[in-house]
Amino acid sequence: MKLIIGSHVSYTKDEGLLGSVKEAISYGENTFMFYTGAPQNTFRAPIDKVKTKEAKELMEKEKIDIKDVIIHAPYIINLANGKEDKFNFAINFLKQEIQRAKELGIDKIVLHPGSHVGLGEEKGLNNISKGLDLVLDEEKGPIICLETMAGKGTELGKTFEELKTIIKKVKNNQRLMVCLDSCHLNDAGYDVTNFDKLLDEFDKVIGIEKIGCIHINDSKNEIGAHKDRHENIGIGTIGFDNLINIIYDERLKEVPKILETPYISIDGGKDRTYPPYKFEIEMIRNKKYDEDFLEKIRNYYR
Ligand code: FE
Ligand code: FE
Ligand code: ZN
């Protein structure tokens, strides 16, 4: 089966998309996801046209289809918060992010739906729909993939029903899809170890054709913990075989899979950590768990 797999990679002001492509290739990936700047702020540098062109040439050479590449919107954007200044700020930023996606030629933007911060679920969901309506004011353009959330704090989008409630109130909702996150689903209380059943349920509520991206993460916590702490492949509560089941699901073979697993520290200290993706992707491609993979990562970067 064709496998579209990548990870979160960096995107720097100097190297732009070209740096992201190079990083993805170094891990053996055929897609990737990045923030267009720091995820915790909304400062964004202008896009370098020359580097973008070089990035696209490299993607073509390496058979990376730009249709599978994902932008992740910064997580501080909160459409659920109805406060006028915050709401307008979020809408402006997202409109600019869509412009940036167009400039780069990228079709999919993953977005955390938002947290209602005490307003209550109904108002929060309503605000998200209102915001998306304003952002998606044209019939055509990049797609926003709403991410399934763990339900930490007052996070919305923790059930398929909540996502459906958001989507159905948006006029141009042909431009909305969903990004499943295996860790978030687990933490929200969905049994990802019975993935066929989970997909059937998603299909009933939203429709399987609406899945635009899948984040592949193991979880540090038990099902239903509402925590959102990602774990490396195979060492969390979901486990390697269950993640392989998700990754190789026939019904989702056209959907890009993105790893967002934690970086590894070499000496136990947290000051310098290293990406696990090259090793995790190798195990995924072999469909075989390597018990020593963390040690191999440490040796590789040592
Ligand atoms: Fe996310
Ligand atoms: Fe995610
Ligand atoms: Zn997460």
Coordinates of N, CA and C in Angstrom, one line a residue, residues 11-229:
Y11 N 10.4 25.3 10.1 CA 10.3 26.2 9.0 C 10.9 27.5 9.6
T12 N 12.1 27.9 9.0 CA 12.8 29.0 9.5 C 12.6 30.2 8.6
K13 N 12.9 31.3 9.2 CA 12.7 32.6 8.4 C 13.7 32.6 7.3
D14 N 14.9 32.1 7.5 CA 16.0 32.1 6.4 C 15.8 31.1 5.3
E15 N 15.5 29.8 5.7 CA 15.4 28.8 4.8 C 14.0 28.5 4.2
G16 N 13.0 29.0 5.0 CA 11.6 28.8 4.6 C 11.2 27.4 4.3
L17 N 10.4 27.2 3.2 CA 9.9 25.9 2.8 C 11.0 25.0 2.4
L18 N 12.1 25.5 1.9 CA 13.2 24.7 1.4 C 13.8 23.9 2.6
G19 N 14.0 24.6 3.7 CA 14.5 23.9 4.9 C 13.6 22.8 5.4
S20 N 12.3 23.1 5.3 CA 11.3 22.0 5.8 C 11.4 20.8 4.9
V21 N 11.5 21.0 3.6 CA 11.6 19.9 2.7 C 12.8 19.1 2.9
K22 N 13.9 19.8 3.1 CA 15.2 19.1 3.3 C 15.2 18.2 4.6
E23 N 14.6 18.8 5.6 CA 14.5 18.1 6.9 C 13.6 16.8 6.7
A24 N 12.5 17.0 6.1 CA 11.6 15.9 5.8 C 12.3 14.7 5.1
I25 N 13.0 15.1 4.1 CA 13.8 14.1 3.3 C 14.8 13.4 4.1
S26 N 15.4 14.2 5.0 CA 16.5 13.5 5.9 C 15.9 12.5 6.8
Y27 N 14.6 12.5 7.0 CA 13.9 11.5 7.9 C 13.3 10.4 7.0
G28 N 13.4 10.5 5.7 CA 12.8 9.5 4.9 C 11.3 9.7 4.7
E29 N 10.9 10.9 4.7 CA 9.4 11.2 4.6 C 9.0 11.6 3.2
N30 N 7.7 11.4 2.9 CA 7.2 11.9 1.6 C 6.1 12.9 1.8
T31 N 6.0 13.4 3.0 CA 5.2 14.6 3.3 C 5.7 15.2 4.6
F32 N 5.1 16.3 5.0 CA 5.5 17.0 6.3 C 4.5 18.0 6.7
M33 N 4.7 18.5 7.9 CA 3.8 19.6 8.4 C 4.7 20.6 9.2
F34 N 4.3 21.9 9.1 CA 5.1 22.9 9.7 C 4.3 24.1 10.2
Y35 N 4.8 24.8 11.1 CA 4.2 26.1 11.5 C 4.9 27.2 10.6
T36 N 4.2 28.2 10.1 CA 4.8 29.2 9.3 C 5.6 30.2 10.1
G37 N 5.7 30.0 11.4 CA 6.5 30.8 12.3 C 6.4 30.1 13.7
A38 N 6.8 30.8 14.8 CA 6.6 30.2 16.1 C 5.2 29.9 16.4
P39 N 4.9 28.6 16.9 CA 3.5 28.3 17.2 C 2.9 29.1 18.3
Q40 N 3.7 29.6 19.2 CA 3.2 30.3 20.4 C 3.1 31.8 20.1
N41 N 3.4 32.3 18.9 CA 3.1 33.7 18.6 C 2.7 33.8 17.1
T42 N 2.3 35.0 16.8 CA 1.7 35.2 15.4 C 2.6 36.1 14.5
F43 N 3.8 36.3 15.0 CA 4.7 37.0 14.1 C 5.1 36.1 12.9
R44 N 5.0 36.7 11.7 CA 5.3 35.9 10.5 C 6.2 36.7 9.6
A45 N 7.3 36.1 9.1 CA 8.2 36.7 8.2 C 7.6 36.6 6.8
P46 N 7.9 37.5 5.9 CA 7.4 37.4 4.5 C 8.0 36.1 3.8
I47 N 7.3 35.6 2.8 CA 7.8 34.4 2.2 C 8.8 34.7 1.1
D48 N 9.9 33.9 1.1 CA 11.0 34.0 0.1 C 10.6 33.3 -1.1
K49 N 10.4 34.0 -2.2 CA 9.9 33.4 -3.5 C 10.9 32.4 -4.1
V50 N 12.2 32.8 -4.0 CA 13.2 32.0 -4.6 C 13.4 30.6 -3.8
K51 N 13.4 30.7 -2.5 CA 13.5 29.5 -1.7 C 12.2 28.6 -1.9
T52 N 11.1 29.2 -2.1 CA 9.9 28.5 -2.3 C 9.9 27.7 -3.6
K53 N 10.5 28.4 -4.6 CA 10.6 27.7 -5.9 C 11.6 26.6 -5.8
E54 N 12.7 26.8 -5.2 CA 13.7 25.7 -5.0 C 13.1 24.6 -4.2
A55 N 12.3 24.9 -3.2 CA 11.6 23.8 -2.4 C 10.7 23.0 -3.3
K56 N 10.0 23.6 -4.2 CA 9.0 22.9 -5.0 C 9.8 22.0 -6.0
E57 N 10.9 22.5 -6.5 CA 11.7 21.7 -7.4 C 12.3 20.4 -6.7
L58 N 12.7 20.7 -5.5 CA 13.2 19.5 -4.7 C 12.1 18.5 -4.4
M59 N 10.9 19.0 -4.1 CA 9.8 18.1 -3.8 C 9.4 17.3 -5.0
E60 N 9.5 17.9 -6.2 CA 9.2 17.2 -7.4 C 10.2 16.1 -7.6
K61 N 11.4 16.4 -7.4 CA 12.5 15.5 -7.6 C 12.4 14.3 -6.6
E62 N 11.9 14.6 -5.4 CA 11.8 13.6 -4.4 C 10.5 13.0 -4.3
K63 N 9.6 13.3 -5.3 CA 8.2 12.7 -5.3 C 7.4 13.0 -4.0
I64 N 7.6 14.3 -3.6 CA 6.7 14.7 -2.5 C 5.6 15.5 -3.1
D65 N 4.4 15.1 -3.0 CA 3.2 15.8 -3.6 C 2.8 16.9 -2.6
I66 N 2.9 18.2 -3.1 CA 2.6 19.3 -2.3 C 1.2 19.3 -1.7
K67 N 0.3 18.5 -2.4 CA -1.1 18.3 -1.9 C -1.1 17.7 -0.6
D68 N -0.1 16.9 -0.2 CA 0.0 16.2 1.0 C 0.6 17.0 2.1
V69 N 1.1 18.2 1.8 CA 1.9 19.0 2.8 C 0.9 19.8 3.6
I70 N 1.2 19.9 4.9 CA 0.2 20.6 5.8 C 0.9 21.7 6.6
I71 N 0.1 22.8 6.7 CA 0.5 23.9 7.6 C -0.3 23.7 8.9
H72 N 0.3 23.9 10.0 CA -0.4 23.9 11.3 C -0.5 25.4 11.8
A73 N -1.8 25.8 12.0 CA -2.0 27.2 12.5 C -1.5 27.3 13.9
P74 N -1.0 28.4 14.4 CA -0.5 28.5 15.8 C -1.6 28.2 16.8
Y75 N -1.2 27.5 17.9 CA -2.2 27.1 18.8 C -2.7 28.2 19.7
I76 N -2.2 29.4 19.6 CA -2.7 30.4 20.5 C -4.0 31.1 19.8
I77 N -4.2 30.7 18.6 CA -5.5 31.2 17.9 C -6.7 30.6 18.6
N78 N -7.6 31.3 19.1 CA -8.8 30.8 19.7 C -10.1 31.4 19.2
L79 N -10.7 30.7 18.2 CA -12.0 31.2 17.6 C -13.2 31.1 18.6
A80 N -13.0 30.3 19.6 CA -14.2 30.1 20.5 C -14.4 31.2 21.5
N81 N -13.3 31.9 21.7 CA -13.3 33.1 22.6 C -14.0 34.2 21.9
G82 N -15.2 34.6 22.4 CA -16.0 35.6 21.7 C -15.5 37.0 21.9
K83 N -14.6 37.2 22.8 CA -14.1 38.6 23.0 C -13.7 39.3 21.8
E84 N -14.3 40.5 21.5 CA -14.1 41.1 20.2 C -12.7 41.2 19.7
D85 N -11.8 41.7 20.5 CA -10.4 42.0 20.1 C -9.7 40.6 19.7
K86 N -9.9 39.6 20.6 CA -9.3 38.3 20.4 C -9.8 37.6 19.2
F87 N -11.2 37.7 19.0 CA -11.9 37.1 17.9 C -11.4 37.7 16.6
N88 N -11.4 39.0 16.5 CA -10.9 39.7 15.3 C -9.5 39.4 15.0
F89 N -8.7 39.4 16.0 CA -7.3 39.1 15.8 C -7.1 37.7 15.2
A90 N -7.9 36.7 15.7 CA -7.8 35.3 15.2 C -8.2 35.3 13.8
I91 N -9.3 36.0 13.5 CA -9.8 36.0 12.1 C -8.8 36.6 11.1
N92 N -8.2 37.7 11.5 CA -7.2 38.4 10.7 C -6.0 37.5 10.5
F93 N -5.6 36.8 11.6 CA -4.4 36.0 11.4 C -4.7 34.8 10.5
L94 N -5.9 34.2 10.6 CA -6.2 33.0 9.8 C -6.3 33.4 8.3
K95 N -6.9 34.6 8.1 CA -7.0 35.1 6.7 C -5.6 35.2 6.1
Q96 N -4.7 35.8 6.9 CA -3.3 35.9 6.4 C -2.6 34.5 6.2
E97 N -3.0 33.6 7.1 CA -2.4 32.3 7.0 C -2.9 31.6 5.7
I98 N -4.1 31.8 5.4 CA -4.6 31.3 4.1 C -3.9 31.9 2.9
Q99 N -3.6 33.2 3.0 CA -2.9 33.9 2.0 C -1.5 33.3 1.8
R100 N -0.8 33.0 3.0 CA 0.5 32.4 3.0 C 0.4 31.0 2.4
A101 N -0.6 30.2 2.7 CA -0.7 28.9 2.2 C -0.9 29.0 0.7
K102 N -1.6 29.9 0.2 CA -1.8 30.1 -1.3 C -0.5 30.4 -1.9
E103 N 0.3 31.4 -1.3 CA 1.6 31.7 -1.9 C 2.5 30.6 -1.9
L104 N 2.5 29.7 -0.9 CA 3.3 28.5 -0.9 C 2.8 27.4 -1.8
G105 N 1.5 27.5 -2.1 CA 0.9 26.4 -2.9 C 0.4 25.2 -2.1
I106 N 0.1 25.5 -0.8 CA -0.3 24.4 0.1 C -1.8 24.5 0.3
D107 N -2.4 23.3 0.3 CA -3.9 23.2 0.3 C -4.5 23.0 1.7
K108 N -3.8 22.6 2.7 CA -4.4 22.2 3.9 C -3.8 22.9 5.1
I109 N -4.6 23.5 6.0 CA -4.2 24.1 7.2 C -4.9 23.4 8.4
V110 N -4.1 22.9 9.3 CA -4.7 22.2 10.5 C -5.0 23.3 11.6
L111 N -6.1 23.3 12.2 CA -6.5 24.3 13.2 C -7.1 23.6 14.4
H112 N -6.7 24.0 15.6 CA -7.3 23.6 16.8 C -8.6 24.4 16.9
P113 N -9.8 23.8 17.0 CA -11.0 24.6 17.0 C -11.1 25.7 18.0
G114 N -10.6 25.4 19.2 CA -10.6 26.5 20.2 C -11.1 26.0 21.6
S115 N -11.0 26.9 22.6 CA -11.4 26.6 24.0 C -12.4 27.6 24.4
H116 N -13.5 27.2 25.0 CA -14.6 28.1 25.3 C -14.3 29.0 26.5
V117 N -13.2 28.8 27.2 CA -12.8 29.5 28.3 C -13.9 30.0 29.3
G118 N -14.8 29.1 29.6 CA -15.9 29.4 30.5 C -17.2 29.9 29.9
L119 N -17.2 30.2 28.6 CA -18.4 30.6 28.0 C -19.5 29.5 27.9
G120 N -19.1 28.3 28.0 CA -20.0 27.2 27.8 C -19.8 26.6 26.4
E121 N -20.1 25.3 26.2 CA -19.8 24.7 24.9 C -20.6 25.2 23.8
E122 N -21.9 25.5 24.0 CA -22.8 25.9 22.9 C -22.3 27.3 22.4
K123 N -22.0 28.2 23.2 CA -21.5 29.5 22.8 C -20.2 29.4 22.1
G124 N -19.3 28.6 22.7 CA -18.0 28.4 22.1 C -18.1 27.8 20.7
L125 N -18.9 26.8 20.6 CA -19.0 26.2 19.2 C -19.6 27.1 18.2
N126 N -20.5 27.9 18.7 CA -21.1 28.9 17.8 C -20.1 30.0 17.4
N127 N -19.3 30.4 18.3 CA -18.2 31.4 18.0 C -17.3 30.8 16.9
I128 N -16.9 29.5 17.1 CA -16.0 28.9 16.1 C -16.6 28.9 14.7
S129 N -17.9 28.5 14.6 CA -18.6 28.5 13.3 C -18.6 29.9 12.7
K130 N -18.9 30.9 13.6 CA -19.0 32.3 13.1 C -17.7 32.7 12.6
G131 N -16.6 32.4 13.3 CA -15.3 32.8 12.9 C -14.9 32.1 11.6
L132 N -15.2 30.8 11.5 CA -14.8 30.1 10.2 C -15.6 30.7 9.0
D133 N -16.8 31.0 9.3 CA -17.6 31.6 8.3 C -17.0 32.9 7.7
L134 N -16.4 33.7 8.6 CA -15.7 34.9 8.2 C -14.4 34.6 7.5
V135 N -13.7 33.6 8.0 CA -12.4 33.3 7.4 C -12.6 32.7 6.0
L136 N -13.6 31.8 5.9 CA -13.8 31.1 4.6 C -14.9 31.8 3.8
D137 N -14.6 33.0 3.5 CA -15.6 33.8 2.8 C -15.6 33.6 1.3
E138 N -14.7 32.8 0.8 CA -14.7 32.5 -0.6 C -15.0 31.0 -0.8
E139 N -15.6 30.7 -1.9 CA -16.0 29.3 -2.2 C -14.8 28.4 -2.4
K140 N -13.7 28.9 -3.0 CA -12.5 28.1 -3.3 C -11.3 28.6 -2.5
G141 N -10.4 27.7 -2.3 CA -9.2 28.1 -1.5 C -8.7 27.0 -0.6
P142 N -7.6 27.2 0.1 CA -7.1 26.2 1.0 C -8.2 25.7 2.0
I143 N -8.0 24.4 2.4 CA -9.0 23.8 3.3 C -8.5 23.9 4.7
I144 N -9.4 24.1 5.6 CA -9.0 24.1 7.1 C -9.5 22.8 7.6
C145 N -8.5 22.1 8.2 CA -8.8 20.8 8.9 C -8.9 21.0 10.4
L146 N -10.1 20.8 10.9 CA -10.3 21.0 12.3 C -9.8 19.8 13.1
E147 N -8.9 20.0 14.0 CA -8.3 18.8 14.7 C -9.1 18.3 15.8
T148 N -9.2 17.0 16.0 CA -9.9 16.4 17.1 C -9.0 16.6 18.3
M149 N -9.7 17.1 19.4 CA -8.9 17.5 20.6 C -9.1 16.6 21.8
A150 N -8.2 16.7 22.7 CA -8.2 15.8 23.9 C -9.2 16.1 24.9
G151 N -9.7 17.4 24.8 CA -10.7 17.9 25.8 C -10.0 18.3 27.1
K152 N -8.8 18.8 26.9 CA -8.1 19.4 28.1 C -8.7 20.8 28.4
G153 N -8.9 21.1 29.7 CA -9.5 22.3 30.0 C -10.9 22.5 29.4
T154 N -11.0 23.6 28.6 CA -12.3 23.8 28.0 C -12.3 23.6 26.5
E155 N -11.3 22.8 26.0 CA -11.1 22.6 24.6 C -12.4 22.0 23.9
L156 N -12.7 22.5 22.8 CA -13.8 22.0 22.0 C -13.3 21.2 20.8
G157 N -14.1 20.4 20.2 CA -13.7 19.5 19.2 C -13.2 18.2 19.7
K158 N -13.7 17.9 20.9 CA -13.3 16.6 21.6 C -14.2 15.5 21.2
T159 N -15.3 15.8 20.6 CA -16.2 14.7 20.0 C -16.5 15.0 18.6
F160 N -16.8 13.9 17.8 CA -17.2 14.1 16.4 C -18.4 14.9 16.3
E161 N -19.3 14.8 17.3 CA -20.6 15.6 17.3 C -20.3 17.1 17.4
E162 N -19.3 17.5 18.3 CA -19.0 18.9 18.4 C -18.4 19.4 17.0
L163 N -17.6 18.6 16.4 CA -17.0 19.0 15.1 C -18.1 19.2 14.1
K164 N -19.0 18.2 14.1 CA -20.2 18.3 13.2 C -21.0 19.6 13.4
T165 N -21.2 19.9 14.7 CA -22.0 21.1 15.0 C -21.3 22.4 14.4
I166 N -19.9 22.4 14.5 CA -19.2 23.5 14.0 C -19.4 23.6 12.5
I167 N -19.1 22.4 11.8 CA -19.0 22.3 10.4 C -20.4 22.7 9.7
K168 N -21.5 22.2 10.3 CA -22.7 22.4 9.6 C -23.2 23.8 9.6
K169 N -22.7 24.6 10.5 CA -23.1 26.0 10.5 C -22.3 26.9 9.6
V170 N -21.3 26.4 9.0 CA -20.4 27.2 8.1 C -20.9 27.1 6.7
K171 N -21.1 28.2 6.0 CA -21.6 28.2 4.7 C -20.7 27.5 3.7
N172 N -19.4 28.0 3.6 CA -18.5 27.3 2.7 C -17.8 26.1 3.3
N173 N -18.6 25.2 3.9 CA -18.0 24.1 4.6 C -17.4 23.0 3.7
Q174 N -17.5 23.2 2.4 CA -16.7 22.4 1.5 C -15.2 22.6 1.7
R175 N -14.9 23.7 2.4 CA -13.5 24.0 2.7 C -13.1 23.6 4.1
L176 N -14.0 22.8 4.7 CA -13.6 22.3 6.1 C -13.5 20.8 6.0
M177 N -12.4 20.3 6.6 CA -12.2 18.9 6.8 C -11.8 18.7 8.3
V178 N -11.4 17.4 8.6 CA -11.1 17.1 10.0 C -9.7 16.5 10.0
C179 N -8.9 16.8 11.0 CA -7.6 16.1 11.2 C -7.8 15.2 12.5
L180 N -7.7 13.9 12.3 CA -7.7 13.0 13.5 C -6.3 13.0 14.1
D181 N -6.3 13.1 15.4 CA -5.0 12.9 16.2 C -5.2 11.7 17.1
S182 N -4.4 10.7 16.9 CA -4.6 9.4 17.6 C -4.4 9.6 19.1
C183 N -3.5 10.5 19.6 CA -3.3 10.7 21.0 C -4.5 11.5 21.5
H184 N -4.9 12.5 20.8 CA -6.1 13.3 21.3 C -7.4 12.4 21.3
L185 N -7.6 11.6 20.3 CA -8.7 10.7 20.3 C -8.8 9.8 21.5
N186 N -7.6 9.2 21.8 CA -7.5 8.4 23.0 C -7.8 9.2 24.3
D187 N -7.2 10.3 24.4 CA -7.3 11.1 25.6 C -8.7 11.7 25.7
A188 N -9.4 11.8 24.6 CA -10.8 12.3 24.6 C -11.8 11.2 25.0
G189 N -11.3 9.9 25.0 CA -12.2 8.8 25.4 C -12.6 7.9 24.3
Y190 N -12.0 8.1 23.1 CA -12.3 7.2 21.9 C -11.3 6.0 22.0
D191 N -11.8 4.8 21.7 CA -11.0 3.6 21.7 C -10.3 3.4 20.3
V192 N -9.1 4.0 20.2 CA -8.4 3.9 18.9 C -7.9 2.5 18.7
T193 N -7.9 1.6 19.7 CA -7.5 0.2 19.5 C -8.5 -0.6 18.7
N194 N -9.7 0.0 18.6 CA -10.8 -0.6 17.7 C -11.1 0.4 16.6
F195 N -10.1 0.6 15.7 CA -10.1 1.7 14.8 C -11.2 1.6 13.8
D196 N -11.5 0.4 13.3 CA -12.5 0.2 12.3 C -13.8 0.7 12.8
K197 N -14.1 0.4 14.1 CA -15.4 0.8 14.7 C -15.4 2.3 14.9
L198 N -14.2 2.9 15.2 CA -14.1 4.4 15.4 C -14.4 5.0 14.1
L199 N -13.8 4.5 13.0 CA -14.0 5.1 11.7 C -15.5 5.0 11.2
D200 N -16.1 3.9 11.5 CA -17.5 3.7 11.2 C -18.3 4.8 11.9
E201 N -18.0 5.0 13.1 CA -18.7 6.1 13.9 C -18.5 7.4 13.3
F202 N -17.2 7.7 13.0 CA -16.9 9.0 12.3 C -17.7 9.2 11.0
D203 N -17.7 8.1 10.3 CA -18.4 8.1 9.0 C -19.9 8.4 9.2
K204 N -20.5 7.8 10.2 CA -21.9 8.1 10.5 C -22.1 9.6 10.9
V205 N -21.3 10.1 11.7 CA -21.5 11.5 12.2 C -21.0 12.5 11.2
I206 N -19.9 12.4 10.6 CA -19.3 13.5 9.8 C -19.1 13.0 8.3
G207 N -18.6 11.8 8.1 CA -18.3 11.3 6.8 C -16.9 11.1 6.6
I208 N -16.5 9.9 6.2 CA -15.1 9.5 6.2 C -14.3 10.3 5.1
E209 N -15.0 10.8 4.1 CA -14.3 11.6 3.0 C -13.9 13.0 3.6
K210 N -14.3 13.3 4.8 CA -13.9 14.6 5.4 C -12.6 14.5 6.2
I211 N -12.0 13.3 6.2 CA -10.7 13.2 7.0 C -9.6 13.7 6.0
G212 N -9.0 14.8 6.4 CA -8.0 15.4 5.5 C -6.5 15.2 6.0
C213 N -6.4 14.7 7.2 CA -5.0 14.6 7.8 C -5.1 13.7 9.0
I214 N -4.1 13.0 9.3 CA -4.1 12.2 10.6 C -2.8 12.4 11.3
H215 N -2.8 12.8 12.6 CA -1.7 12.9 13.4 C -1.5 11.6 14.1
I216 N -0.3 11.1 13.9 CA 0.1 9.8 14.5 C 0.9 10.0 15.8
N217 N 0.4 9.8 16.9 CA 1.1 9.9 18.2 C 0.7 8.8 19.1
D218 N 1.6 8.3 19.9 CA 1.2 7.5 21.0 C 0.8 8.4 22.2
S219 N 0.2 7.9 23.2 CA -0.2 8.8 24.3 C 0.4 8.4 25.6
K220 N 0.8 9.3 26.5 CA 1.3 9.1 27.8 C 0.2 8.7 28.8
N221 N -1.0 8.9 28.4 CA -2.1 8.7 29.4 C -3.2 7.7 28.9
E222 N -3.9 7.2 29.9 CA -5.0 6.3 29.7 C -6.1 6.9 28.8
I223 N -6.9 6.0 28.2 CA -8.1 6.5 27.5 C -9.0 7.4 28.4
G224 N -9.4 8.5 27.8 CA -10.3 9.4 28.5 C -9.7 10.3 29.5
A225 N -8.3 10.4 29.6 CA -7.6 11.2 30.6 C -7.7 12.7 30.3
H226 N -8.1 13.1 29.1 CA -8.2 14.5 28.8 C -6.9 15.3 29.1
K227 N -5.8 14.7 28.7 CA -4.5 15.3 29.0 C -3.8 15.9 27.9
D228 N -3.7 15.2 26.7 CA -2.9 15.6 25.6 C -1.4 15.7 25.8
R229 N -0.9 14.5 26.1 CA 0.6 14.4 26.2 C 1.0 13.3 25.3

